[in-house]
Amino acid sequence: MHNFMESIAIPTAALVFSLLIFSGFVAFSGNNVLEVLAAIYQGAFGSWFSWQNTLVRAAPLMLTALCTALPARSGLIIIGGEGAMVVGGLCATLTGISLNGLPPFFVISSMACSGVLSGGAWIAAVGALKHYRNVNETISSLLLNYIAIAILNFLILGLLRDPATLNKPSSFPIGDANMLGTIGTTSIHAGLIFGLVVCGLLWFVIRRTTFGFSIDMIGGNIRAAQISGLAVGKLIIITCFLGGAAAGLAGMIEIAAVHGRANTSLNAGYGYAGILVAFIARYNPLAIIPVAILLGGIRASSGLLQRSFDLPDATTLVLQGIIFIVILASGAVYGRLNWFKPKGDSP
Amino acid sequence: MNDTGLGFSGVLIAVLGGAVRVGTPFLFVSLGECLTEKSGRINLGLEGNLIMGAMSGYAVAYLSGSPWLGVLVAGTSGMLLGFLHALLCQQQRVNDIAVGIAMMMFGTGLAFYLGKSFIQPVAPRLPAIALGGWSDSAVVRAALDINVLFIIGTLLAVAMAWFFRHAKWGLLLRTVGESRNAALAMGINVHRVRLYATMAGGFLAGVGGSFLSLYYPGSWNEGLSSGQGLMAVALVIFARWNPLYCLYTSLLFGGAAALGPALQSVGVSGGYYLFNAAPYILTLGIMMMTASSQQRCAGMPGELSNV
């Protein structure tokens, strides 16, 4: 119970502290702090319209956060969510274009499968490189992001380019019939359900299965895991696959629910923001859900900040960076505060 | 003789010239990373320093009219980010890899935020020394315009190699990097040595960034850096933590990055965007070859756990 309280209170305090630093930053750049903060709240959670906007952005964040969170449980710091998302989206688009005309349910399922498999394979490669060649997973996954973006540009400006798209080169569309619908009368697309279900499912796998326990054991002490006979390499690669698969699904959702075709909107930074979500949620798939909504809200407010205060769109990037740094620094506080300690447990 | 008439040799010359031009930021960032890692700490956030350096250098050069002042300010901003990185890493239970990622995001965001108003104006460029005056070919002359920063970087690589081997401070730094306990037993303040090493490394990365905005490509925009700061980390592993090898590998990477544009200039444009991936694929290939699951890399500082 104390542990639980601590893991809620410290990130919350860190978030408040980040907002304070951010306020100083805003004041320094000559804006009214209260008005800017109010606008962030307004743009994120102020109305039903902003809520829809926020949730649409939270859906891919939940999935890309899993790409960092799951491997992190086994001790690997992977920042390749952006690349896995691009690859997943691209493969889903390819599938959608080539199957266009078949029954929509079949096309959408195939798109989801190809997104999941390609994204999974993309990050599984990182895990395999780490295990078999001891290649640093952080650097290799980041390099793969750039390679994925190069492939994306190569395809949308060449083979797949729809000549009708002039301003923003894009691939051919997947067809309106194959788009994921929205939930009821809202503008929230079905991707949100995917995100929630996958987060819940993976939380169950982590907390309630032998597989999940093995992953945590590898992350806790890899030598002990090896000695107790776990197939460490295989488990690490599977974990990476699952993480990548989630990010690949995020790419597929962005294509099938938002853009309808592949273009540079695929690498809009969801992968990088997902890293932050995973760190704030301390790699807990269930905690990822509220954190993703919070971060989705911050991203959603970016447009309003630009319009109302003429602040650059990088303002929310600065806020995210500050939050990240403060959250990491707050890691030093865990277990040190007396009021979270059980009574009678002297330090 | 015209520009496109050179054919294959034209590509070769353009790649060689590009190796120096594109390789210079790699050189500075990798030297900075090398210095930091020699003290036993990884700074993955140099990408942020690079972008911040590019922005602040460009802004100051534009406002003051002096590109060299821009370089100095770029280095200083990188140093400040390095200071923040070191401060965070000193805390208990704070992972230096994660701090690096956070610093990368923060530096990038801050640079985009502050640099918004400097996208349009044109700042003075850093001077180059034209070594190609003897040739009447424009390609050769363009390739032999060597920037002063490249020469400084080369001298710095030599100086750093000497510093690590012979200077008292260099030995101190290496002791901290090899064994924290040995350094503590000698009465060295480990935190302080690493703080200085991270700040100096950050300074160099900032200078590397100013080269991007003040010489080549020579303007400030948000797509200026594309992972050079991170590739430098891989580059240092390949260079076996040796400043002189950093120089050679920077040139190799520069050449790889220049391949795409060089081929495009002679009309091979089909795979242009794929050639953009060349330096990343090269880095990945090098890491696969040099890393090994069996043993530690030769020359790796003992305190580095995770590379």
XYZ file of C-alpha atoms in Angstrom:
654
model
C 0.000 0.000 0.000
C 2.798 2.412 0.875
C 4.519 1.432 -2.332
C 1.373 2.151 -4.284
C 0.905 5.543 -2.636
C 4.498 6.386 -3.359
C 4.222 5.446 -7.023
C 1.226 7.775 -7.389
C 2.383 10.661 -5.230
C 5.909 11.066 -6.584
C 5.018 11.267 -10.296
C 2.148 13.628 -9.462
C 4.456 15.875 -7.474
C 6.964 15.690 -10.320
C 4.305 16.720 -12.836
C 3.305 19.693 -10.702
C 6.940 20.671 -10.302
C 7.447 20.437 -14.099
C 4.479 22.741 -14.608
C 6.109 25.227 -12.222
C 9.350 25.178 -14.206
C 7.377 25.473 -17.422
C 5.500 28.457 -15.965
C 8.804 30.167 -15.275
C 9.771 29.478 -18.857
C 6.527 30.914 -20.207
C 6.816 33.983 -17.988
C 10.375 34.505 -19.159
C 9.222 34.532 -22.770
C 6.786 37.321 -21.920
C 3.434 35.554 -21.756
C 0.801 35.480 -19.062
C 1.437 32.214 -17.213
C -2.111 31.702 -15.980
C -3.621 32.326 -19.389
C -1.238 29.861 -21.057
C -1.875 27.173 -18.442
C -5.610 27.740 -18.745
C -5.323 27.404 -22.505
C -3.454 24.116 -22.157
C -6.238 22.842 -19.916
C -8.889 24.210 -22.259
C -7.252 22.634 -25.314
C -6.770 19.313 -23.561
C -9.762 18.686 -21.309
C -11.849 21.859 -21.336
C -14.722 20.672 -23.500
C -16.120 17.531 -25.035
C -14.537 18.601 -28.305
C -11.078 18.838 -26.708
C -11.614 15.531 -24.928
C -12.254 13.834 -28.258
C -9.173 15.505 -29.685
C -7.139 14.328 -26.695
C -8.372 10.746 -26.826
C -7.632 10.472 -30.536
C -4.036 11.432 -29.743
C -3.859 9.211 -26.668
C -4.661 6.029 -28.615
C -1.364 5.747 -30.542
C 0.536 6.978 -27.472
C -0.713 4.036 -25.406
C 0.570 1.633 -28.017
C 3.928 3.297 -28.687
C 4.509 3.559 -24.935
C 4.224 -0.219 -24.723
C 7.073 -0.451 -27.213
C 9.376 1.078 -24.590
C 7.638 -0.234 -21.469
C 7.601 -3.966 -22.214
C 11.267 -4.359 -23.199
C 12.177 -2.083 -20.281
C 10.731 -4.659 -17.905
C 13.342 -7.084 -19.183
C 16.042 -4.435 -18.787
C 16.274 -3.139 -22.366
C 15.862 0.578 -23.059
C 14.351 0.716 -26.531
C 13.447 3.973 -28.217
C 12.450 2.546 -31.579
C 8.697 3.070 -31.277
C 8.739 5.718 -33.977
C 10.370 3.359 -36.490
C 8.138 0.414 -35.607
C 5.107 2.654 -35.993
C 6.271 3.838 -39.416
C 7.043 0.307 -40.586
C 3.740 -1.013 -39.246
C 1.801 1.787 -40.894
C 3.648 1.326 -44.156
C 3.088 -2.432 -44.299
C -0.567 -1.944 -43.367
C -0.910 0.547 -46.220
C 0.725 -1.865 -48.655
C -1.687 -4.582 -47.535
C -4.651 -2.243 -47.768
C -3.773 -1.057 -51.264
C -3.170 -4.542 -52.624
C -6.282 -6.088 -51.078
C -8.555 -3.148 -51.903
C -11.877 -4.424 -53.194
C -12.111 -7.496 -51.007
C -14.577 -7.537 -48.061
C -13.619 -4.652 -45.694
C -13.528 -6.823 -42.585
C -10.985 -9.098 -44.221
C -8.922 -6.152 -45.476
C -8.869 -4.409 -42.091
C -7.886 -7.600 -40.258
C -5.118 -8.243 -42.769
C -3.895 -4.673 -42.357
C -3.820 -5.086 -38.578
C -1.948 -8.374 -38.924
C 0.681 -6.965 -41.238
C 1.118 -3.893 -39.035
C 1.534 -6.033 -35.927
C 3.875 -8.539 -37.548
C 6.107 -5.994 -39.270
C 6.352 -3.716 -36.236
C 7.043 -6.717 -34.049
C 9.753 -8.048 -36.333
C 11.336 -4.582 -36.498
C 11.876 -4.409 -32.714
C 12.487 -8.162 -32.347
C 15.529 -7.557 -34.555
C 16.764 -5.063 -31.962
C 16.335 -7.667 -29.228
C 18.099 -10.309 -31.295
C 21.016 -7.963 -32.023
C 21.270 -7.243 -28.314
C 21.190 -10.868 -27.325
C 23.371 -12.426 -29.992
C 25.799 -9.625 -30.782
C 25.520 -7.461 -27.650
C 24.655 -4.428 -29.794
C 23.427 -1.547 -27.624
C 19.655 -1.640 -28.011
C 19.072 2.068 -27.420
C 21.349 3.123 -30.253
C 20.334 0.379 -32.679
C 16.619 1.047 -32.180
C 17.149 4.747 -32.775
C 19.142 4.067 -35.946
C 16.282 1.875 -37.130
C 13.929 4.863 -36.715
C 15.921 6.798 -39.276
C 16.116 3.795 -41.586
C 12.337 3.338 -41.346
C 11.760 7.005 -42.195
C 14.126 6.714 -45.175
C 12.156 3.707 -46.449
C 8.901 5.629 -45.929
C 10.176 8.604 -47.929
C 11.541 6.322 -50.612
C 8.186 4.605 -51.059
C 5.827 7.583 -50.826
C 7.977 9.624 -53.183
C 8.514 6.758 -55.578
C 6.769 3.435 -55.997
C 3.620 4.173 -54.008
C 3.225 7.840 -54.806
C -0.237 8.941 -55.713
C 0.293 11.593 -58.435
C -2.820 13.394 -57.167
C -1.064 14.403 -53.926
C 1.012 17.450 -54.703
C 1.509 19.423 -51.508
C 2.084 16.468 -49.268
C 3.392 13.464 -51.168
C 1.423 10.418 -50.074
C 0.801 6.856 -51.111
C -2.317 5.698 -52.891
C -5.319 5.602 -50.517
C -6.415 2.349 -48.902
C -10.003 3.031 -49.884
C -12.825 4.553 -47.834
C -14.507 1.180 -47.306
C -11.437 -0.082 -45.456
C -11.284 2.717 -42.900
C -11.797 2.067 -39.200
C -14.990 3.754 -38.057
C -15.581 6.088 -35.164
C -17.171 5.247 -31.846
C -20.855 6.190 -31.944
C -21.428 9.803 -32.887
C -18.075 11.013 -31.573
C -14.989 11.783 -33.613
C -13.021 9.261 -31.557
C -11.914 6.411 -33.776
C -11.945 2.732 -32.875
C -8.191 2.818 -32.361
C -8.789 3.957 -28.801
C -10.474 0.633 -28.041
C -7.465 -1.185 -29.506
C -5.168 0.848 -27.245
C -7.206 0.209 -24.095
C -7.615 -3.498 -24.796
C -3.946 -4.055 -25.616
C -2.817 -2.192 -22.490
C -5.203 -4.223 -20.324
C -4.186 -7.489 -21.960
C -0.497 -6.858 -21.548
C -0.997 -5.800 -17.947
C -2.600 -9.197 -17.360
C 0.269 -10.954 -19.122
C 2.856 -9.088 -17.045
C 1.127 -9.485 -13.692
C -0.635 -12.817 -13.896
C 1.339 -15.169 -16.127
C 4.602 -17.098 -15.835
C 5.827 -15.371 -18.940
C 5.345 -11.957 -17.358
C 7.080 -13.055 -14.186
C 10.030 -14.372 -16.200
C 10.356 -11.033 -17.970
C 10.470 -9.156 -14.671
C 12.995 -11.644 -13.370
C 15.292 -11.055 -16.354
C 14.973 -7.333 -15.781
C 15.696 -7.729 -12.085
C 18.764 -9.910 -12.328
C 19.741 -11.450 -15.624
C 22.327 -13.788 -14.078
C 19.792 -15.189 -11.642
C 17.348 -15.704 -14.510
C 19.967 -17.588 -16.513
C 20.959 -19.752 -13.568
C 17.348 -20.678 -12.866
C 17.116 -21.995 -16.393
C 15.079 -19.353 -18.195
C 15.611 -19.115 -21.955
C 16.697 -15.493 -21.563
C 17.427 -14.806 -25.227
C 14.129 -16.168 -26.447
C 12.151 -14.317 -23.782
C 13.878 -11.018 -24.541
C 13.199 -11.368 -28.246
C 9.530 -12.227 -27.628
C 9.165 -9.212 -25.331
C 10.695 -6.969 -27.958
C 8.361 -8.472 -30.539
C 5.318 -7.695 -28.387
C 6.485 -4.118 -27.835
C 7.156 -3.598 -31.529
C 3.839 -5.213 -32.415
C 2.008 -2.652 -30.269
C 3.796 0.212 -32.021
C 3.139 -1.394 -35.404
C -0.545 -1.549 -34.516
C -0.388 2.158 -33.676
C 0.915 2.793 -37.181
C -1.851 0.699 -38.705
C -4.465 2.627 -36.675
C -3.095 5.983 -37.766
C -3.418 4.829 -41.374
C -6.752 3.051 -41.137
C -8.489 5.534 -38.849
C -6.959 8.943 -39.523
C -4.971 9.453 -42.712
C -6.203 6.731 -45.053
C -2.853 6.749 -46.832
C 0.807 6.675 -45.881
C 2.668 9.973 -45.682
C 5.028 11.811 -43.374
C 2.262 12.214 -40.789
C 3.263 8.697 -39.752
C 6.399 9.998 -38.060
C 4.736 12.852 -36.203
C 6.567 12.058 -32.972
C 4.162 9.620 -31.319
C 7.005 7.148 -30.962
C 9.187 9.605 -29.064
C 6.351 10.839 -26.850
C 5.591 7.190 -26.119
C 9.021 6.843 -24.503
C 8.082 9.602 -22.089
C 4.708 7.986 -21.352
C 6.434 4.687 -20.576
C 8.890 6.332 -18.189
C 6.209 8.282 -16.301
C 4.072 5.136 -16.022
C 7.094 3.258 -14.697
C 6.603 0.573 -17.376
C 3.210 -0.452 -15.981
C 0.822 -1.139 -18.916
C -2.227 -0.119 -16.882
C -0.661 3.139 -15.687
C 0.154 3.898 -19.312
C -3.539 4.580 -20.027
C -3.995 7.712 -17.827
C -0.494 8.982 -18.627
C -1.130 8.621 -22.361
C -4.360 10.596 -21.972
C -2.499 13.320 -20.090
C 0.252 13.532 -22.708
C -2.316 13.291 -25.497
C -4.000 16.300 -23.913
C -0.777 18.296 -23.852
C -0.220 17.499 -27.511
C -3.810 18.370 -28.350
C -3.466 21.801 -26.749
C -0.563 22.681 -29.037
C -2.848 24.042 -31.754
C -4.719 26.332 -29.378
C -1.453 27.686 -27.952
C -0.278 28.492 -31.445
C -3.501 30.238 -32.378
C -4.127 32.186 -29.165
C -0.651 33.170 -28.033
C 1.387 32.814 -31.197
C 3.615 30.415 -29.284
C 5.688 28.055 -31.474
C 4.374 24.496 -31.791
C 7.565 23.394 -30.042
C 6.137 24.784 -26.780
C 4.582 21.454 -25.909
C 7.882 19.770 -26.843
C 9.612 21.929 -24.238
C 6.972 20.994 -21.684
C 7.430 17.311 -22.500
C 11.211 17.647 -22.171
C 10.888 19.359 -18.789
C 8.474 16.673 -17.570
C 10.855 13.944 -18.719
C 13.832 15.446 -16.901
C 11.915 16.079 -13.679
C 10.393 12.583 -13.743
C 13.850 11.039 -14.071
C 15.246 13.217 -11.314
C 12.321 12.204 -9.102
C 13.533 8.610 -9.423
C 16.159 9.481 -6.842
C 13.449 10.185 -4.270
C 11.849 6.715 -4.216
C 12.236 4.936 -0.905
C 13.810 7.954 0.734
C 10.771 9.811 1.997
C 9.876 8.928 5.540
C 6.132 9.359 5.293
C 5.881 6.562 2.724
C 7.692 4.074 4.932
C 5.727 1.489 6.910
C 5.790 2.248 10.606
C 8.585 0.581 12.558
C 10.719 0.176 9.479
C 13.762 2.241 10.326
C 15.852 3.411 7.400
C 35.231 20.636 -68.531
C 31.921 21.192 -66.804
C 30.485 20.012 -63.504
C 28.482 17.071 -64.675
C 31.053 15.924 -67.198
C 33.255 14.381 -64.522
C 31.103 11.268 -64.205
C 32.361 8.685 -61.788
C 35.429 10.642 -60.702
C 33.068 13.530 -60.037
C 31.124 11.364 -57.629
C 34.353 10.280 -55.967
C 35.570 13.846 -55.528
C 32.169 14.947 -54.252
C 32.149 12.100 -51.737
C 35.646 12.960 -50.548
C 34.768 16.623 -50.233
C 31.525 15.661 -48.548
C 33.428 13.448 -46.138
C 35.227 16.502 -44.781
C 32.160 18.745 -44.896
C 29.614 16.300 -43.481
C 32.184 14.629 -41.260
C 33.126 17.745 -39.273
C 30.061 17.736 -37.003
C 30.588 14.012 -36.482
C 34.177 14.757 -35.532
C 33.280 17.287 -32.864
C 30.427 15.299 -31.374
C 32.432 12.075 -31.335
C 35.394 13.792 -29.678
C 33.011 15.180 -27.072
C 31.415 11.791 -26.542
C 34.831 10.153 -26.387
C 35.929 12.572 -23.668
C 32.744 11.959 -21.659
C 32.894 8.192 -22.033
C 36.554 8.115 -21.000
C 35.336 9.377 -17.637
C 33.001 6.397 -17.400
C 29.686 7.897 -18.397
C 27.622 7.777 -21.580
C 25.919 10.930 -22.789
C 23.204 9.922 -25.230
C 21.837 13.457 -25.155
C 24.481 15.000 -27.404
C 21.880 15.129 -30.161
C 20.151 17.788 -28.070
C 23.437 19.656 -27.585
C 24.050 19.525 -31.321
C 20.677 21.032 -32.209
C 20.839 23.563 -29.401
C 24.350 24.511 -30.556
C 23.176 24.865 -34.136
C 20.302 27.136 -33.092
C 22.139 29.328 -30.582
C 25.204 29.616 -32.803
C 23.089 30.717 -35.730
C 21.058 33.150 -33.661
C 24.117 34.806 -32.111
C 25.975 34.937 -35.409
C 22.957 36.622 -36.965
C 22.473 39.105 -34.133
C 26.140 39.968 -33.632
C 27.403 39.510 -37.164
C 30.304 37.395 -35.976
C 30.184 33.672 -36.764
C 32.992 32.934 -34.302
C 31.017 34.439 -31.453
C 28.230 32.117 -32.587
C 30.559 29.127 -32.309
C 31.525 30.181 -28.794
C 27.917 30.601 -27.691
C 26.990 27.282 -29.319
C 29.692 25.570 -27.294
C 28.562 27.327 -24.120
C 24.950 26.252 -24.578
C 26.155 22.693 -25.136
C 28.203 22.982 -21.975
C 25.161 24.082 -19.978
C 23.179 21.088 -21.234
C 26.143 18.874 -20.319
C 26.104 20.412 -16.849
C 22.424 19.543 -16.446
C 23.091 16.001 -17.676
C 25.923 15.517 -15.200
C 23.868 16.947 -12.363
C 21.031 14.494 -13.048
C 23.345 11.503 -13.431
C 24.881 12.124 -10.030
C 21.601 11.312 -8.328
C 21.053 7.825 -7.031
C 19.078 5.364 -9.153
C 19.095 7.659 -12.147
C 20.023 5.876 -15.339
C 22.421 7.818 -17.571
C 20.886 6.322 -20.737
C 17.426 7.543 -19.767
C 18.794 10.964 -18.853
C 20.385 11.072 -22.292
C 17.044 10.437 -23.994
C 15.399 13.124 -21.855
C 18.148 15.636 -22.623
C 17.811 14.857 -26.312
C 14.094 15.693 -26.190
C 14.567 18.752 -24.013
C 17.444 20.180 -26.076
C 15.560 19.619 -29.327
C 12.347 21.142 -28.021
C 14.113 24.145 -26.542
C 16.042 24.769 -29.745
C 12.878 24.586 -31.868
C 11.089 26.893 -29.452
C 13.777 29.545 -29.238
C 14.848 29.198 -32.845
C 11.449 29.768 -34.412
C 12.233 33.379 -35.287
C 15.631 32.581 -36.797
C 14.443 30.319 -39.587
C 14.150 33.160 -42.094
C 17.137 35.481 -41.559
C 20.564 34.765 -43.021
C 23.529 34.676 -40.665
C 27.154 35.183 -41.734
C 28.911 31.923 -42.521
C 32.143 30.583 -41.150
C 35.110 31.163 -43.406
C 36.671 28.364 -45.441
C 40.202 28.049 -46.742
C 40.233 27.412 -50.471
C 42.860 24.759 -51.084
C 41.533 24.001 -54.537
C 42.561 27.236 -56.225
C 44.989 25.376 -58.482
C 42.202 23.466 -60.198
C 39.935 24.880 -62.845
C 37.190 22.368 -62.063
C 34.378 23.707 -59.940
C 33.770 20.264 -58.419
C 37.359 19.964 -57.243
C 37.391 23.481 -55.905
C 34.146 22.975 -54.004
C 35.503 19.751 -52.538
C 38.708 21.401 -51.364
C 37.108 24.302 -49.541
C 38.214 23.200 -46.116
C 36.508 24.864 -43.202
C 38.610 26.218 -40.366
C 36.581 24.236 -37.838
C 37.626 20.997 -39.514
C 41.284 21.951 -39.094
C 40.649 22.857 -35.451
C 38.891 19.528 -34.966
C 41.784 17.600 -36.471
C 44.283 19.370 -34.216
C 41.969 18.739 -31.280
C 41.856 15.010 -32.017
C 45.661 14.884 -31.966
C 45.780 16.969 -28.804
C 43.214 14.772 -27.085
C 45.128 11.609 -27.947
C 48.193 13.186 -26.359
C 46.165 14.427 -23.418
C 44.773 10.984 -22.588
C 48.192 9.384 -22.769
C 50.569 11.907 -21.277
C 48.835 14.677 -19.376
C 48.239 14.344 -15.658
C 44.587 15.295 -16.045
C 44.199 12.788 -18.847
C 45.444 10.044 -16.586
C 43.106 11.223 -13.848
C 40.166 11.104 -16.242
C 41.035 7.608 -17.415
C 41.403 6.368 -13.846
C 37.889 7.572 -13.048
C 36.634 5.925 -16.212
C 38.362 2.603 -15.596
C 37.551 2.127 -11.962
C 35.513 4.338 -9.736
C 36.800 2.541 -6.663
C 40.441 2.969 -7.596
C 39.782 6.661 -8.176
C 38.020 6.987 -4.830
C 40.913 5.229 -3.109
C 43.274 7.760 -4.664
C 41.179 10.550 -3.209
C 39.873 11.767 -6.575
C 36.446 13.446 -6.569
C 34.757 11.171 -9.110
C 31.650 13.307 -9.435
C 33.639 16.415 -10.184
C 35.836 14.756 -12.810
C 32.768 13.384 -14.574
C 31.025 16.733 -14.313
C 33.905 18.474 -16.062
C 34.206 15.721 -18.662
C 30.482 15.863 -19.466
C 30.564 19.666 -19.681
C 33.605 19.670 -21.950
C 32.010 16.964 -24.098
C 28.821 19.002 -24.290
C 30.825 22.044 -25.355
C 32.377 20.145 -28.268
C 28.981 18.808 -29.357
C 27.598 22.355 -29.327
C 30.476 23.514 -31.530
C 29.700 20.639 -33.890
C 26.139 21.905 -34.073
C 27.259 25.416 -34.950
C 29.123 23.963 -37.931
C 25.814 22.586 -39.217
C 24.029 25.919 -39.128
C 26.946 28.222 -39.893
C 28.752 26.330 -42.624
C 27.129 23.239 -44.048
C 24.174 23.022 -44.812
C 24.542 26.587 -43.552
C 21.142 27.677 -42.303
C 18.946 27.004 -39.310
C 15.830 24.901 -39.705
C 14.132 22.195 -37.712
C 15.267 19.365 -39.942
C 18.914 20.333 -39.630
C 20.191 17.454 -37.583
C 19.109 13.926 -38.262
C 20.642 11.799 -35.576
C 24.283 12.852 -36.026
C 24.540 13.267 -32.271
C 23.452 9.703 -31.700
C 25.458 8.195 -34.476
C 28.483 9.753 -32.834
C 27.928 7.482 -29.839
C 28.130 4.439 -32.089
C 31.071 6.005 -33.845
C 33.040 6.249 -30.600
C 32.530 2.523 -30.018
C 33.806 1.814 -33.505
C 36.749 4.139 -32.881
C 37.661 2.148 -29.778
C 37.618 5.276 -27.612
C 40.648 6.611 -29.456
C 40.437 10.293 -30.559
C 42.539 9.693 -33.667
C 40.285 6.859 -34.798
C 37.356 9.206 -34.149
C 38.820 11.443 -36.832
C 39.041 8.628 -39.372
C 35.594 7.215 -38.654
C 34.041 10.702 -38.828
C 35.432 11.033 -42.329
C 34.079 7.599 -43.209
C 30.614 8.543 -41.946
C 30.744 11.878 -43.704
C 31.556 10.080 -46.937
C 28.641 7.686 -46.467
C 26.260 10.570 -45.839
C 27.559 12.432 -48.892
C 26.977 9.458 -51.171
C 23.284 10.140 -51.830
C 23.626 13.816 -52.836
C 26.762 13.023 -54.875
C 24.999 10.353 -56.879
C 22.012 12.607 -57.385
C 24.271 15.289 -58.842
C 25.289 12.950 -61.666
C 21.737 11.899 -62.355
C 21.372 8.725 -60.292
C 18.299 9.776 -58.352
C 16.205 6.607 -58.201
C 17.258 5.475 -54.754
C 18.029 8.908 -53.388
C 15.957 8.484 -50.271
C 17.362 5.041 -49.684
C 20.898 6.416 -49.901
C 19.909 8.748 -47.059
C 19.776 5.638 -44.916
C 23.375 4.733 -45.788
C 25.069 6.219 -42.708
C 22.538 4.571 -40.377
C 22.930 1.206 -42.039
C 26.699 1.628 -41.929
C 26.517 2.412 -38.192
C 24.342 -0.596 -37.543
C 26.634 -2.850 -39.554
C 29.681 -1.561 -37.727
C 28.030 -2.111 -34.355
C 27.136 -5.655 -35.344
C 30.684 -6.361 -36.384
C 32.485 -4.745 -33.479
C 30.242 -5.736 -30.600
C 30.419 -9.229 -29.286
C 28.373 -11.156 -26.796
C 31.459 -12.984 -25.591
C 33.848 -10.265 -24.537
C 34.151 -6.610 -23.811
C 35.377 -4.334 -26.550
C 39.093 -3.608 -26.505
C 39.835 -0.152 -25.165
C 36.471 0.277 -23.476
C 36.551 2.207 -20.199
C 35.816 -0.203 -17.359
C 33.031 1.864 -15.804
C 30.889 1.822 -18.957
C 28.327 -0.833 -18.352
C 25.858 -0.580 -21.108
C 27.544 -0.096 -24.471
